[in-house]
Amino acid sequence: MGNDLIKDFVDKKTLDSMAVVLKSEKTDEIKKCAVKISELFCASDEYKNILDSKDDEKKLISSFNNNLLLLIQKTWVEKNDEALKAEVQYQLEDFCKRVNAGKYASSFSQFFNILETVVYLMFGSQSKQKDFDEYTLRIDPEFGIFWWYVKSLPVDAKWSEDKCRVLILLGMYFLANY
């Protein structure tokens, strides 16, 4: 996504926080910056509580699962995408089991695969276009900012369990409340 357009939606401090998140390996620094990013989703206090409470984390995983499952089930798709819809539901179930067990690092790329598939089911071939990032910002700025967040993270990152947890929970928070 062109940084010029995102600057119309995201302030410099938040953009700087994203840069720190991508480079840092210090858990406290990552958490602080992720909380700053969570302000984009009107979530800073609630998200901080989730990071600090296993009970709140479990509730978030459940809400994420329920909301995303509902979104998948309610999305109308072409007949040839029905199998993809069933597959992503299976992947979602597996993913939630894994993160409930605290396996965030090994689930990191799976999270992005699920998101890519769900977004494809929602937007169809438009989601594969080069300008999709800009398109999302224009039609639904809140979702567009979330998509900027997702696309800013490297899918194949080999980060610590803590860093992956913080970043996945932030993505889950948005989708649990979308």
GROMACS .gro file of C-alpha atoms in nm:
model
  178
    1MET     CA    1   0.000   0.000   0.000
    2GLY     CA    2   0.134   0.338  -0.085
    3ASN     CA    3   0.248   0.510   0.234
    4ASP     CA    4   0.113   0.838   0.100
    5LEU     CA    5  -0.252   0.729   0.114
    6ILE     CA    6  -0.222   0.557   0.451
    7LYS     CA    7  -0.085   0.882   0.594
    8ASP     CA    8  -0.430   1.031   0.531
    9PHE     CA    9  -0.576   0.775   0.773
   10VAL     CA   10  -0.297   0.693   1.019
   11ASP     CA   11  -0.094   0.947   1.219
   12LYS     CA   12   0.286   0.954   1.223
   13LYS     CA   13   0.316   0.821   1.580
   14THR     CA   14   0.116   0.512   1.485
   15LEU     CA   15   0.316   0.462   1.166
   16ASP     CA   16   0.633   0.491   1.374
   17SER     CA   17   0.490   0.236   1.620
   18MET     CA   18   0.437  -0.007   1.333
   19ALA     CA   19   0.800   0.038   1.226
   20VAL     CA   20   0.916  -0.038   1.582
   21VAL     CA   21   0.692  -0.345   1.603
   22LEU     CA   22   0.842  -0.484   1.285
   23LYS     CA   23   1.202  -0.442   1.402
   24SER     CA   24   1.195  -0.488   1.778
   25GLU     CA   25   1.240  -0.811   1.970
   26LYS     CA   26   1.174  -0.648   2.310
   27THR     CA   27   0.837  -0.769   2.432
   28ASP     CA   28   0.761  -0.459   2.642
   29GLU     CA   29   0.842  -0.229   2.351
   30ILE     CA   30   0.633  -0.438   2.110
   31LYS     CA   31   0.337  -0.435   2.351
   32LYS     CA   32   0.359  -0.058   2.399
   33CYS     CA   33   0.365   0.002   2.023
   34ALA     CA   34   0.089  -0.253   1.959
   35VAL     CA   35  -0.131  -0.074   2.215
   36LYS     CA   36  -0.065   0.249   2.022
   37ILE     CA   37  -0.168   0.076   1.697
   38SER     CA   38  -0.478  -0.064   1.869
   39GLU     CA   39  -0.603   0.294   1.910
   40LEU     CA   40  -0.683   0.276   1.538
   41PHE     CA   41  -0.943   0.013   1.633
   42CYS     CA   42  -1.066   0.209   1.939
   43ALA     CA   43  -0.923  -0.065   2.153
   44SER     CA   44  -0.623   0.054   2.352
   45ASP     CA   45  -0.753  -0.007   2.707
   46GLU     CA   46  -0.941  -0.324   2.622
   47TYR     CA   47  -0.656  -0.460   2.411
   48LYS     CA   48  -0.404  -0.386   2.688
   49ASN     CA   49  -0.626  -0.583   2.929
   50ILE     CA   50  -0.631  -0.875   2.685
   51LEU     CA   51  -0.251  -0.876   2.672
   52ASP     CA   52  -0.237  -0.883   3.052
   53SER     CA   53  -0.515  -1.134   3.128
   54LYS     CA   54  -0.537  -1.497   3.017
   55ASP     CA   55  -0.913  -1.492   3.084
   56ASP     CA   56  -0.961  -1.189   2.857
   57GLU     CA   57  -0.737  -1.353   2.598
   58LYS     CA   58  -0.954  -1.668   2.598
   59LYS     CA   59  -1.269  -1.455   2.565
   60LEU     CA   60  -1.114  -1.273   2.270
   61ILE     CA   61  -1.025  -1.600   2.096
   62SER     CA   62  -1.381  -1.720   2.143
   63SER     CA   63  -1.530  -1.393   2.014
   64PHE     CA   64  -1.291  -1.393   1.720
   65ASN     CA   65  -1.386  -1.750   1.634
   66ASN     CA   66  -1.759  -1.682   1.662
   67ASN     CA   67  -1.753  -1.358   1.462
   68LEU     CA   68  -1.528  -1.488   1.188
   69LEU     CA   69  -1.726  -1.811   1.162
   70LEU     CA   70  -2.046  -1.609   1.131
   71LEU     CA   71  -1.886  -1.387   0.869
   72ILE     CA   72  -1.772  -1.691   0.670
   73GLN     CA   73  -2.110  -1.863   0.696
   74LYS     CA   74  -2.308  -1.552   0.600
   75THR     CA   75  -2.088  -1.461   0.304
   76TRP     CA   76  -2.252  -1.562  -0.020
   77VAL     CA   77  -2.007  -1.727  -0.258
   78GLU     CA   78  -2.013  -1.875  -0.606
   79LYS     CA   79  -2.070  -2.249  -0.620
   80ASN     CA   80  -1.707  -2.313  -0.713
   81ASP     CA   81  -1.595  -2.139  -0.387
   82GLU     CA   82  -1.808  -2.355  -0.155
   83ALA     CA   83  -1.520  -2.596  -0.092
   84LEU     CA   84  -1.291  -2.302  -0.009
   85LYS     CA   85  -1.550  -2.175   0.237
   86ALA     CA   86  -1.565  -2.516   0.410
   87GLU     CA   87  -1.184  -2.540   0.415
   88VAL     CA   88  -1.140  -2.199   0.581
   89GLN     CA   89  -1.393  -2.296   0.848
   90TYR     CA   90  -1.183  -2.604   0.924
   91GLN     CA   91  -0.864  -2.393   0.929
   92LEU     CA   92  -1.029  -2.144   1.166
   93GLU     CA   93  -1.122  -2.423   1.408
   94ASP     CA   94  -0.768  -2.562   1.399
   95PHE     CA   95  -0.615  -2.216   1.438
   96CYS     CA   96  -0.827  -2.133   1.744
   97LYS     CA   97  -0.735  -2.462   1.908
   98ARG     CA   98  -0.367  -2.389   1.850
   99VAL     CA   99  -0.374  -2.033   1.987
  100ASN     CA  100  -0.583  -2.144   2.285
  101ALA     CA  101  -0.290  -2.376   2.355
  102GLY     CA  102  -0.051  -2.079   2.333
  103LYS     CA  103   0.103  -2.181   1.999
  104TYR     CA  104   0.117  -1.836   1.844
  105ALA     CA  105   0.451  -1.852   1.662
  106SER     CA  106   0.365  -2.176   1.482
  107SER     CA  107   0.019  -2.034   1.395
  108PHE     CA  108   0.140  -1.699   1.264
  109SER     CA  109   0.133  -1.780   0.891
  110GLN     CA  110  -0.191  -1.977   0.931
  111PHE     CA  111  -0.357  -1.662   1.066
  112PHE     CA  112  -0.269  -1.475   0.748
  113ASN     CA  113  -0.381  -1.761   0.525
  114ILE     CA  114  -0.720  -1.756   0.696
  115LEU     CA  115  -0.747  -1.378   0.659
  116GLU     CA  116  -0.652  -1.389   0.290
  117THR     CA  117  -0.914  -1.656   0.225
  118VAL     CA  118  -1.190  -1.481   0.419
  119VAL     CA  119  -1.117  -1.151   0.245
  120TYR     CA  120  -1.126  -1.333  -0.090
  121LEU     CA  121  -1.464  -1.484   0.002
  122MET     CA  122  -1.592  -1.138   0.099
  123PHE     CA  123  -1.454  -0.936  -0.193
  124GLY     CA  124  -1.396  -1.196  -0.465
  125SER     CA  125  -1.133  -1.139  -0.729
  126GLN     CA  126  -1.114  -0.771  -0.633
  127SER     CA  127  -0.907  -0.881  -0.331
  128LYS     CA  128  -0.635  -1.006  -0.568
  129GLN     CA  129  -0.599  -0.673  -0.749
  130LYS     CA  130  -0.293  -0.453  -0.697
  131ASP     CA  131  -0.505  -0.161  -0.581
  132PHE     CA  132  -0.710  -0.359  -0.328
  133ASP     CA  133  -0.538  -0.190  -0.034
  134GLU     CA  134  -0.642   0.153  -0.162
  135TYR     CA  135  -0.987   0.022  -0.252
  136THR     CA  136  -1.047  -0.095   0.107
  137LEU     CA  137  -0.942   0.243   0.248
  138ARG     CA  138  -1.186   0.420   0.019
  139ILE     CA  139  -1.490   0.195   0.068
  140ASP     CA  140  -1.446   0.118   0.438
  141PRO     CA  141  -1.164   0.314   0.604
  142GLU     CA  142  -1.186   0.112   0.927
  143PHE     CA  143  -1.138  -0.216   0.740
  144GLY     CA  144  -0.880  -0.052   0.514
  145ILE     CA  145  -0.670   0.046   0.815
  146PHE     CA  146  -0.699  -0.308   0.949
  147TRP     CA  147  -0.591  -0.442   0.608
  148TRP     CA  148  -0.293  -0.203   0.610
  149TYR     CA  149  -0.197  -0.352   0.949
  150VAL     CA  150  -0.227  -0.707   0.817
  151LYS     CA  151  -0.034  -0.635   0.498
  152SER     CA  152   0.241  -0.459   0.697
  153LEU     CA  153   0.330  -0.782   0.876
  154PRO     CA  154   0.552  -1.040   0.705
  155VAL     CA  155   0.358  -1.364   0.674
  156ASP     CA  156   0.666  -1.581   0.708
  157ALA     CA  157   0.821  -1.402   1.006
  158LYS     CA  158   1.016  -1.617   1.250
  159TRP     CA  159   0.942  -1.414   1.561
  160SER     CA  160   0.922  -1.505   1.928
  161GLU     CA  161   0.610  -1.658   2.078
  162ASP     CA  162   0.541  -1.332   2.266
  163LYS     CA  163   0.575  -1.109   1.961
  164CYS     CA  164   0.351  -1.332   1.750
  165ARG     CA  165   0.096  -1.342   2.033
  166VAL     CA  166   0.081  -0.963   2.062
  167LEU     CA  167   0.041  -0.916   1.685
  168ILE     CA  168  -0.212  -1.194   1.630
  169LEU     CA  169  -0.424  -1.079   1.924
  170LEU     CA  170  -0.438  -0.730   1.775
  171GLY     CA  171  -0.566  -0.867   1.444
  172MET     CA  172  -0.808  -1.091   1.626
  173TYR     CA  173  -0.937  -0.798   1.829
  174PHE     CA  174  -1.036  -0.606   1.517
  175LEU     CA  175  -1.211  -0.907   1.363
  176ALA     CA  176  -1.385  -1.003   1.687
  177ASN     CA  177  -1.546  -0.660   1.687
  178TYR     CA  178  -1.597  -0.603   1.312
   0.00000   0.00000   0.00000
